Amino acid sequence: LRWQWRQRIRLYLEGTGINPTPVDLHEQQLSQEQHSRAHINERFQDQRSDISGPHLLPVRALNEVFIGESLSSRYAVCSVLFRENCKSCKPSFKFSLHRASYYEISVDDGPWEKQKSSGLNVCTGTGSKAWSYNINKVAHQAVEEILKIAKKHGSLNVPLNTELVQKVTNDYNESLLYSPEEPKMFFSIREPIVNRVFSSSRQRGFSSKVCVRSRCWDACMVVDGGTSFEFNDGAIASIMIDTEDALCTVLLEE
């Protein structure tokens, strides 16, 4: 066996109307509506909601931090009136409206960038094998199609076969993983929306610090899938790693 120091993420919250009191998702198993109500109740019960920050949150993320709207899509009901043989009926139709997460992000104290996406994931080396990996991994089919296009344009002078495609796919996907002991984070912009207003100059990458300014309506910052903090318009989160937070674990070697 050997000791392994797993790095963890610490979080600072500041801004207007923040609420540093978390909701425990494991204990309560709340629906989306109950989740929002729980945050509202905590806000009124805790006088610390007036803090402008920066406030160090009382939790550390061993795997990941996810920021995004509580409800990525919602249903609206549309009623249409039909008349036939003097009889009226009112059938209802449901259609989905996508609610993207709107925020501003700064990586390693760089310039702020307005973004819209399905959310932001920031992970440690421990968490790089989980959700982060599945957000960013590429499929064998996608790599094969890209290599075919490169070969078509004369940029690829090696024979294109299954072995090459598999090797390129594996090499890229393995580059998304790193040691839990490394004091760095990996951020991923999930399904970014790019247009004249919103950009995404870096959709993923390693960093030592990520700052996020919320422009969301009903968003949360969730730590390791179990602890949720309200993160709405005006709140600013600073996400970083401090080696003092490392967790000492034991690896049982075969």
PDB file of C-alpha atoms in Angstrom:
ATOM      1  CA  LEU A   1       0.000   0.000   0.000  1.00  0.00           C
ATOM      2  CA  ARG A   2       1.025   3.634  -0.375  1.00  0.00           C
ATOM      3  CA  TRP A   3      -0.236   7.049   0.654  1.00  0.00           C
ATOM      4  CA  GLN A   4      -1.819   9.367  -1.885  1.00  0.00           C
ATOM      5  CA  TRP A   5      -2.674  13.031  -1.326  1.00  0.00           C
ATOM      6  CA  ARG A   6      -5.798  13.794  -3.341  1.00  0.00           C
ATOM      7  CA  GLN A   7      -6.238  17.483  -4.134  1.00  0.00           C
ATOM      8  CA  ARG A   8      -9.569  19.144  -3.403  1.00  0.00           C
ATOM      9  CA  ILE A   9     -11.248  22.314  -4.668  1.00  0.00           C
ATOM     10  CA  ARG A  10     -12.048  25.209  -2.356  1.00  0.00           C
ATOM     11  CA  LEU A  11     -14.732  27.781  -3.120  1.00  0.00           C
ATOM     12  CA  TYR A  12     -15.195  31.453  -2.301  1.00  0.00           C
ATOM     13  CA  LEU A  13     -18.571  33.122  -2.790  1.00  0.00           C
ATOM     14  CA  GLU A  14     -19.150  36.872  -2.962  1.00  0.00           C
ATOM     15  CA  GLY A  15     -21.479  39.418  -4.500  1.00  0.00           C
ATOM     16  CA  THR A  16     -24.971  40.732  -3.872  1.00  0.00           C
ATOM     17  CA  GLY A  17     -27.623  38.685  -2.108  1.00  0.00           C
ATOM     18  CA  ILE A  18     -25.514  35.546  -1.773  1.00  0.00           C
ATOM     19  CA  ASN A  19     -26.539  32.692   0.486  1.00  0.00           C
ATOM     20  CA  PRO A  20     -23.606  30.616   1.813  1.00  0.00           C
ATOM     21  CA  THR A  21     -25.932  28.103   3.493  1.00  0.00           C
ATOM     22  CA  PRO A  22     -26.046  24.861   1.472  1.00  0.00           C
ATOM     23  CA  VAL A  23     -28.863  22.436   0.739  1.00  0.00           C
ATOM     24  CA  ASP A  24     -27.895  18.779   1.196  1.00  0.00           C
ATOM     25  CA  LEU A  25     -29.199  16.903  -1.837  1.00  0.00           C
ATOM     26  CA  HIS A  26     -28.296  13.450  -0.485  1.00  0.00           C
ATOM     27  CA  GLU A  27     -30.356  13.871   2.679  1.00  0.00           C
ATOM     28  CA  GLN A  28     -33.416  15.579   1.219  1.00  0.00           C
ATOM     29  CA  GLN A  29     -33.812  14.010  -2.261  1.00  0.00           C
ATOM     30  CA  LEU A  30     -35.718  17.082  -3.432  1.00  0.00           C
ATOM     31  CA  SER A  31     -37.622  17.713  -6.620  1.00  0.00           C
ATOM     32  CA  GLN A  32     -36.633  20.796  -8.625  1.00  0.00           C
ATOM     33  CA  GLU A  33     -39.480  22.855  -7.132  1.00  0.00           C
ATOM     34  CA  GLN A  34     -38.671  21.694  -3.590  1.00  0.00           C
ATOM     35  CA  HIS A  35     -34.976  22.386  -4.222  1.00  0.00           C
ATOM     36  CA  SER A  36     -35.677  26.021  -5.143  1.00  0.00           C
ATOM     37  CA  ARG A  37     -38.004  26.426  -2.154  1.00  0.00           C
ATOM     38  CA  ALA A  38     -35.357  25.022   0.196  1.00  0.00           C
ATOM     39  CA  HIS A  39     -32.858  27.624  -0.992  1.00  0.00           C
ATOM     40  CA  ILE A  40     -35.419  30.392  -0.421  1.00  0.00           C
ATOM     41  CA  ASN A  41     -36.174  29.141   3.106  1.00  0.00           C
ATOM     42  CA  GLU A  42     -32.481  28.952   3.983  1.00  0.00           C
ATOM     43  CA  ARG A  43     -31.977  32.485   2.697  1.00  0.00           C
ATOM     44  CA  PHE A  44     -34.601  33.916   5.053  1.00  0.00           C
ATOM     45  CA  GLN A  45     -33.489  31.839   8.029  1.00  0.00           C
ATOM     46  CA  ASP A  46     -29.789  32.680   7.729  1.00  0.00           C
ATOM     47  CA  GLN A  47     -28.744  36.277   8.376  1.00  0.00           C
ATOM     48  CA  ARG A  48     -25.428  35.658   6.610  1.00  0.00           C
ATOM     49  CA  SER A  49     -27.204  36.068   3.271  1.00  0.00           C
ATOM     50  CA  ASP A  50     -26.305  39.779   3.462  1.00  0.00           C
ATOM     51  CA  ILE A  51     -22.592  38.980   3.181  1.00  0.00           C
ATOM     52  CA  SER A  52     -21.005  40.537   0.114  1.00  0.00           C
ATOM     53  CA  GLY A  53     -17.908  38.339   0.439  1.00  0.00           C
ATOM     54  CA  PRO A  54     -15.570  36.869  -0.330  1.00  0.00           C
ATOM     55  CA  HIS A  55     -16.847  34.076   1.902  1.00  0.00           C
ATOM     56  CA  LEU A  56     -14.989  30.756   2.121  1.00  0.00           C
ATOM     57  CA  LEU A  57     -17.574  27.989   1.836  1.00  0.00           C
ATOM     58  CA  PRO A  58     -17.439  25.202   4.454  1.00  0.00           C
ATOM     59  CA  VAL A  59     -17.034  22.364   1.931  1.00  0.00           C
ATOM     60  CA  ARG A  60     -14.292  21.052  -0.355  1.00  0.00           C
ATOM     61  CA  ALA A  61     -14.840  19.262  -3.659  1.00  0.00           C
ATOM     62  CA  LEU A  62     -12.979  15.989  -4.042  1.00  0.00           C
ATOM     63  CA  ASN A  63     -14.385  15.318  -7.521  1.00  0.00           C
ATOM     64  CA  GLU A  64     -16.048  18.299  -9.171  1.00  0.00           C
ATOM     65  CA  VAL A  65     -18.037  21.510  -8.971  1.00  0.00           C
ATOM     66  CA  PHE A  66     -20.912  22.065 -11.397  1.00  0.00           C
ATOM     67  CA  ILE A  67     -22.545  25.442 -12.038  1.00  0.00           C
ATOM     68  CA  GLY A  68     -25.736  25.798 -14.047  1.00  0.00           C
ATOM     69  CA  GLU A  69     -29.454  26.466 -14.082  1.00  0.00           C
ATOM     70  CA  SER A  70     -31.451  24.147 -11.823  1.00  0.00           C
ATOM     71  CA  LEU A  71     -33.714  23.237 -14.730  1.00  0.00           C
ATOM     72  CA  SER A  72     -32.038  22.864 -18.114  1.00  0.00           C
ATOM     73  CA  SER A  73     -35.401  22.550 -19.876  1.00  0.00           C
ATOM     74  CA  ARG A  74     -38.964  23.257 -18.891  1.00  0.00           C
ATOM     75  CA  TYR A  75     -42.385  22.534 -20.365  1.00  0.00           C
ATOM     76  CA  ALA A  76     -44.930  25.114 -21.405  1.00  0.00           C
ATOM     77  CA  VAL A  77     -48.554  24.274 -22.160  1.00  0.00           C
ATOM     78  CA  CYS A  78     -50.252  25.740 -25.214  1.00  0.00           C
ATOM     79  CA  SER A  79     -54.040  25.414 -25.644  1.00  0.00           C
ATOM     80  CA  VAL A  80     -55.612  25.529 -29.108  1.00  0.00           C
ATOM     81  CA  LEU A  81     -59.360  25.792 -29.726  1.00  0.00           C
ATOM     82  CA  PHE A  82     -60.926  23.725 -32.521  1.00  0.00           C
ATOM     83  CA  ARG A  83     -64.558  23.893 -33.661  1.00  0.00           C
ATOM     84  CA  GLU A  84     -66.170  21.034 -35.517  1.00  0.00           C
ATOM     85  CA  ASN A  85     -69.911  20.369 -35.833  1.00  0.00           C
ATOM     86  CA  CYS A  86     -70.540  23.128 -33.287  1.00  0.00           C
ATOM     87  CA  LYS A  87     -68.602  21.216 -30.674  1.00  0.00           C
ATOM     88  CA  SER A  88     -65.585  22.740 -28.984  1.00  0.00           C
ATOM     89  CA  CYS A  89     -62.537  20.967 -27.723  1.00  0.00           C
ATOM     90  CA  LYS A  90     -59.359  22.285 -26.167  1.00  0.00           C
ATOM     91  CA  PRO A  91     -56.447  19.921 -26.690  1.00  0.00           C
ATOM     92  CA  SER A  92     -53.223  20.837 -24.915  1.00  0.00           C
ATOM     93  CA  PHE A  93     -49.772  20.537 -26.422  1.00  0.00           C
ATOM     94  CA  LYS A  94     -46.533  20.421 -24.464  1.00  0.00           C
ATOM     95  CA  PHE A  95     -43.291  21.679 -25.911  1.00  0.00           C
ATOM     96  CA  SER A  96     -39.856  22.038 -24.380  1.00  0.00           C
ATOM     97  CA  LEU A  97     -38.077  25.363 -23.907  1.00  0.00           C
ATOM     98  CA  HIS A  98     -34.339  25.153 -23.295  1.00  0.00           C
ATOM     99  CA  ARG A  99     -33.072  27.271 -20.407  1.00  0.00           C
ATOM    100  CA  ALA A 100     -29.359  27.802 -20.873  1.00  0.00           C
ATOM    101  CA  SER A 101     -27.000  29.029 -18.169  1.00  0.00           C
ATOM    102  CA  TYR A 102     -25.811  32.617 -18.652  1.00  0.00           C
ATOM    103  CA  TYR A 103     -22.645  33.687 -16.848  1.00  0.00           C
ATOM    104  CA  GLU A 104     -19.270  35.382 -17.231  1.00  0.00           C
ATOM    105  CA  ILE A 105     -16.042  33.445 -16.740  1.00  0.00           C
ATOM    106  CA  SER A 106     -12.410  34.337 -16.100  1.00  0.00           C
ATOM    107  CA  VAL A 107      -9.679  31.675 -16.236  1.00  0.00           C
ATOM    108  CA  ASP A 108      -6.410  32.226 -14.339  1.00  0.00           C
ATOM    109  CA  ASP A 109      -7.238  35.927 -13.757  1.00  0.00           C
ATOM    110  CA  GLY A 110      -7.671  36.473 -17.494  1.00  0.00           C
ATOM    111  CA  PRO A 111     -10.306  38.691 -19.157  1.00  0.00           C
ATOM    112  CA  TRP A 112     -13.982  38.074 -18.442  1.00  0.00           C
ATOM    113  CA  GLU A 113     -15.943  36.359 -21.200  1.00  0.00           C
ATOM    114  CA  LYS A 114     -19.737  36.210 -21.556  1.00  0.00           C
ATOM    115  CA  GLN A 115     -20.944  32.670 -22.090  1.00  0.00           C
ATOM    116  CA  LYS A 116     -24.134  30.706 -22.495  1.00  0.00           C
ATOM    117  CA  SER A 117     -24.076  26.940 -22.145  1.00  0.00           C
ATOM    118  CA  SER A 118     -25.629  23.946 -20.421  1.00  0.00           C
ATOM    119  CA  GLY A 119     -23.328  24.549 -17.473  1.00  0.00           C
ATOM    120  CA  LEU A 120     -19.743  24.602 -16.275  1.00  0.00           C
ATOM    121  CA  ASN A 121     -17.874  21.638 -14.789  1.00  0.00           C
ATOM    122  CA  VAL A 122     -14.610  22.076 -12.851  1.00  0.00           C
ATOM    123  CA  CYS A 123     -12.926  18.899 -11.629  1.00  0.00           C
ATOM    124  CA  THR A 124      -9.869  17.590  -9.807  1.00  0.00           C
ATOM    125  CA  GLY A 125      -7.655  14.714 -10.905  1.00  0.00           C
ATOM    126  CA  THR A 126      -9.909  12.406  -8.897  1.00  0.00           C
ATOM    127  CA  GLY A 127     -12.982  13.653 -10.755  1.00  0.00           C
ATOM    128  CA  SER A 128     -11.310  13.655 -14.177  1.00  0.00           C
ATOM    129  CA  LYS A 129     -12.382  10.026 -14.667  1.00  0.00           C
ATOM    130  CA  ALA A 130     -16.057  10.744 -14.048  1.00  0.00           C
ATOM    131  CA  TRP A 131     -18.442  13.397 -15.403  1.00  0.00           C
ATOM    132  CA  SER A 132     -15.692  15.585 -16.874  1.00  0.00           C
ATOM    133  CA  TYR A 133     -14.377  12.665 -18.921  1.00  0.00           C
ATOM    134  CA  ASN A 134     -17.811  11.863 -20.322  1.00  0.00           C
ATOM    135  CA  ILE A 135     -18.443  15.510 -21.238  1.00  0.00           C
ATOM    136  CA  ASN A 136     -15.233  15.778 -23.262  1.00  0.00           C
ATOM    137  CA  LYS A 137     -14.448  12.323 -24.640  1.00  0.00           C
ATOM    138  CA  VAL A 138     -14.703  11.802 -28.400  1.00  0.00           C
ATOM    139  CA  ALA A 139     -16.189   8.785 -30.120  1.00  0.00           C
ATOM    140  CA  HIS A 140     -14.392   6.508 -32.559  1.00  0.00           C
ATOM    141  CA  GLN A 141     -16.829   7.559 -35.304  1.00  0.00           C
ATOM    142  CA  ALA A 142     -16.123  11.293 -34.863  1.00  0.00           C
ATOM    143  CA  VAL A 143     -12.348  10.785 -35.034  1.00  0.00           C
ATOM    144  CA  GLU A 144     -12.680   8.625 -38.139  1.00  0.00           C
ATOM    145  CA  GLU A 145     -14.753  11.268 -39.946  1.00  0.00           C
ATOM    146  CA  ILE A 146     -12.281  14.045 -39.033  1.00  0.00           C
ATOM    147  CA  LEU A 147      -9.319  12.004 -40.267  1.00  0.00           C
ATOM    148  CA  LYS A 148     -11.154  11.298 -43.527  1.00  0.00           C
ATOM    149  CA  ILE A 149     -11.633  15.043 -44.061  1.00  0.00           C
ATOM    150  CA  ALA A 150      -7.941  15.670 -43.281  1.00  0.00           C
ATOM    151  CA  LYS A 151      -6.939  12.982 -45.781  1.00  0.00           C
ATOM    152  CA  LYS A 152      -9.282  14.466 -48.382  1.00  0.00           C
ATOM    153  CA  HIS A 153      -7.503  17.825 -48.086  1.00  0.00           C
ATOM    154  CA  GLY A 154      -4.105  16.203 -48.398  1.00  0.00           C
ATOM    155  CA  SER A 155      -3.119  16.888 -44.799  1.00  0.00           C
ATOM    156  CA  LEU A 156      -2.833  13.221 -43.845  1.00  0.00           C
ATOM    157  CA  ASN A 157      -0.227  11.080 -45.579  1.00  0.00           C
ATOM    158  CA  VAL A 158      -0.584   7.879 -43.555  1.00  0.00           C
ATOM    159  CA  PRO A 159      -2.910   4.968 -44.330  1.00  0.00           C
ATOM    160  CA  LEU A 160      -6.295   5.434 -42.674  1.00  0.00           C
ATOM    161  CA  ASN A 161      -7.350   2.241 -40.920  1.00  0.00           C
ATOM    162  CA  THR A 162      -9.186   1.100 -37.811  1.00  0.00           C
ATOM    163  CA  GLU A 163      -5.977   0.751 -35.808  1.00  0.00           C
ATOM    164  CA  LEU A 164      -4.957   4.379 -36.430  1.00  0.00           C
ATOM    165  CA  VAL A 165      -8.423   5.710 -35.630  1.00  0.00           C
ATOM    166  CA  GLN A 166      -8.540   3.740 -32.393  1.00  0.00           C
ATOM    167  CA  LYS A 167      -5.070   4.933 -31.359  1.00  0.00           C
ATOM    168  CA  VAL A 168      -5.900   8.602 -31.980  1.00  0.00           C
ATOM    169  CA  THR A 169      -9.203   8.224 -30.119  1.00  0.00           C
ATOM    170  CA  ASN A 170      -7.558   6.563 -27.126  1.00  0.00           C
ATOM    171  CA  ASP A 171      -4.687   9.073 -26.989  1.00  0.00           C
ATOM    172  CA  TYR A 172      -7.062  12.032 -26.962  1.00  0.00           C
ATOM    173  CA  ASN A 173      -9.403  10.551 -24.361  1.00  0.00           C
ATOM    174  CA  GLU A 174      -6.504   9.564 -22.107  1.00  0.00           C
ATOM    175  CA  SER A 175      -5.211  13.157 -22.247  1.00  0.00           C
ATOM    176  CA  LEU A 176      -8.351  14.183 -20.340  1.00  0.00           C
ATOM    177  CA  LEU A 177      -7.211  12.204 -17.287  1.00  0.00           C
ATOM    178  CA  TYR A 178      -4.576  13.251 -14.769  1.00  0.00           C
ATOM    179  CA  SER A 179      -3.282  12.294 -11.342  1.00  0.00           C
ATOM    180  CA  PRO A 180      -5.390  13.120  -8.254  1.00  0.00           C
ATOM    181  CA  GLU A 181      -2.195  14.473  -6.656  1.00  0.00           C
ATOM    182  CA  GLU A 182      -1.625  17.213  -9.232  1.00  0.00           C
ATOM    183  CA  PRO A 183      -2.580  20.652  -7.819  1.00  0.00           C
ATOM    184  CA  LYS A 184      -4.556  21.804 -10.846  1.00  0.00           C
ATOM    185  CA  MET A 185      -8.138  21.776 -12.105  1.00  0.00           C
ATOM    186  CA  PHE A 186      -9.748  20.903 -15.425  1.00  0.00           C
ATOM    187  CA  PHE A 187     -12.708  23.035 -16.535  1.00  0.00           C
ATOM    188  CA  SER A 188     -15.273  22.074 -19.180  1.00  0.00           C
ATOM    189  CA  ILE A 189     -17.900  24.262 -20.834  1.00  0.00           C
ATOM    190  CA  ARG A 190     -20.843  21.961 -21.453  1.00  0.00           C
ATOM    191  CA  GLU A 191     -22.566  22.495 -24.828  1.00  0.00           C
ATOM    192  CA  PRO A 192     -21.502  26.142 -25.372  1.00  0.00           C
ATOM    193  CA  ILE A 193     -23.660  28.501 -27.431  1.00  0.00           C
ATOM    194  CA  VAL A 194     -21.563  30.685 -29.732  1.00  0.00           C
ATOM    195  CA  ASN A 195     -22.976  33.696 -31.602  1.00  0.00           C
ATOM    196  CA  ARG A 196     -22.427  37.461 -31.888  1.00  0.00           C
ATOM    197  CA  VAL A 197     -23.039  37.999 -28.170  1.00  0.00           C
ATOM    198  CA  PHE A 198     -21.613  34.893 -26.529  1.00  0.00           C
ATOM    199  CA  SER A 199     -18.209  33.365 -27.197  1.00  0.00           C
ATOM    200  CA  SER A 200     -16.225  30.366 -26.022  1.00  0.00           C
ATOM    201  CA  SER A 201     -12.545  30.891 -26.753  1.00  0.00           C
ATOM    202  CA  ARG A 202     -11.614  27.916 -24.554  1.00  0.00           C
ATOM    203  CA  GLN A 203     -14.157  25.151 -24.099  1.00  0.00           C
ATOM    204  CA  ARG A 204     -11.899  23.097 -21.843  1.00  0.00           C
ATOM    205  CA  GLY A 205      -8.476  23.164 -20.283  1.00  0.00           C
ATOM    206  CA  PHE A 206      -6.305  23.010 -17.190  1.00  0.00           C
ATOM    207  CA  SER A 207      -6.239  25.955 -14.813  1.00  0.00           C
ATOM    208  CA  SER A 208      -5.262  26.984 -11.307  1.00  0.00           C
ATOM    209  CA  LYS A 209      -8.170  29.398 -10.796  1.00  0.00           C
ATOM    210  CA  VAL A 210     -11.619  29.867 -12.330  1.00  0.00           C
ATOM    211  CA  CYS A 211     -13.921  32.783 -11.473  1.00  0.00           C
ATOM    212  CA  VAL A 212     -17.587  32.783 -12.484  1.00  0.00           C
ATOM    213  CA  ARG A 213     -20.043  35.690 -12.276  1.00  0.00           C
ATOM    214  CA  SER A 214     -23.643  34.499 -12.421  1.00  0.00           C
ATOM    215  CA  ARG A 215     -26.244  36.022 -14.719  1.00  0.00           C
ATOM    216  CA  CYS A 216     -28.672  33.162 -14.098  1.00  0.00           C
ATOM    217  CA  TRP A 217     -32.260  33.194 -12.829  1.00  0.00           C
ATOM    218  CA  ASP A 218     -32.479  29.948 -10.884  1.00  0.00           C
ATOM    219  CA  ALA A 219     -29.002  28.434 -10.776  1.00  0.00           C
ATOM    220  CA  CYS A 220     -27.030  26.359  -8.316  1.00  0.00           C
ATOM    221  CA  MET A 221     -23.413  25.538  -7.630  1.00  0.00           C
ATOM    222  CA  VAL A 222     -23.283  21.845  -6.752  1.00  0.00           C
ATOM    223  CA  VAL A 223     -20.289  20.291  -4.982  1.00  0.00           C
ATOM    224  CA  ASP A 224     -19.652  16.583  -5.622  1.00  0.00           C
ATOM    225  CA  GLY A 225     -23.279  16.091  -6.640  1.00  0.00           C
ATOM    226  CA  GLY A 226     -24.482  16.369  -3.053  1.00  0.00           C
ATOM    227  CA  THR A 227     -24.190  19.911  -1.676  1.00  0.00           C
ATOM    228  CA  SER A 228     -25.974  22.744  -3.464  1.00  0.00           C
ATOM    229  CA  PHE A 229     -25.487  26.506  -3.107  1.00  0.00           C
ATOM    230  CA  GLU A 230     -27.755  29.120  -4.630  1.00  0.00           C
ATOM    231  CA  PHE A 231     -25.931  30.894  -7.469  1.00  0.00           C
ATOM    232  CA  ASN A 232     -28.058  33.562  -9.095  1.00  0.00           C
ATOM    233  CA  ASP A 233     -27.467  36.935 -10.748  1.00  0.00           C
ATOM    234  CA  GLY A 234     -24.866  38.978  -8.873  1.00  0.00           C
ATOM    235  CA  ALA A 235     -23.085  36.070  -7.191  1.00  0.00           C
ATOM    236  CA  ILE A 236     -19.394  35.509  -7.942  1.00  0.00           C
ATOM    237  CA  ALA A 237     -17.598  32.221  -7.287  1.00  0.00           C
ATOM    238  CA  SER A 238     -13.825  31.834  -7.115  1.00  0.00           C
ATOM    239  CA  ILE A 239     -12.788  28.219  -7.655  1.00  0.00           C
ATOM    240  CA  MET A 240      -9.237  27.142  -6.860  1.00  0.00           C
ATOM    241  CA  ILE A 241      -7.010  24.499  -5.310  1.00  0.00           C
ATOM    242  CA  ASP A 242      -4.969  24.947  -2.136  1.00  0.00           C
ATOM    243  CA  THR A 243      -2.583  22.116  -1.268  1.00  0.00           C
ATOM    244  CA  GLU A 244      -3.557  22.529   2.400  1.00  0.00           C
ATOM    245  CA  ASP A 245      -6.937  20.991   1.527  1.00  0.00           C
ATOM    246  CA  ALA A 246      -5.440  17.764   0.140  1.00  0.00           C
ATOM    247  CA  LEU A 247      -6.991  14.571   1.498  1.00  0.00           C
ATOM    248  CA  CYS A 248      -4.636  11.790   2.562  1.00  0.00           C
ATOM    249  CA  THR A 249      -5.833   8.425   1.253  1.00  0.00           C
ATOM    250  CA  VAL A 250      -4.451   4.901   1.033  1.00  0.00           C
ATOM    251  CA  LEU A 251      -3.925   3.000  -2.216  1.00  0.00           C
ATOM    252  CA  LEU A 252      -3.952  -0.777  -1.962  1.00  0.00           C
ATOM    253  CA  GLU A 253      -1.625  -2.040  -4.664  1.00  0.00           C
ATOM    254  CA  GLU A 254      -2.091  -5.499  -6.126  1.00  0.00           C
TER     255      GLU A 254
END
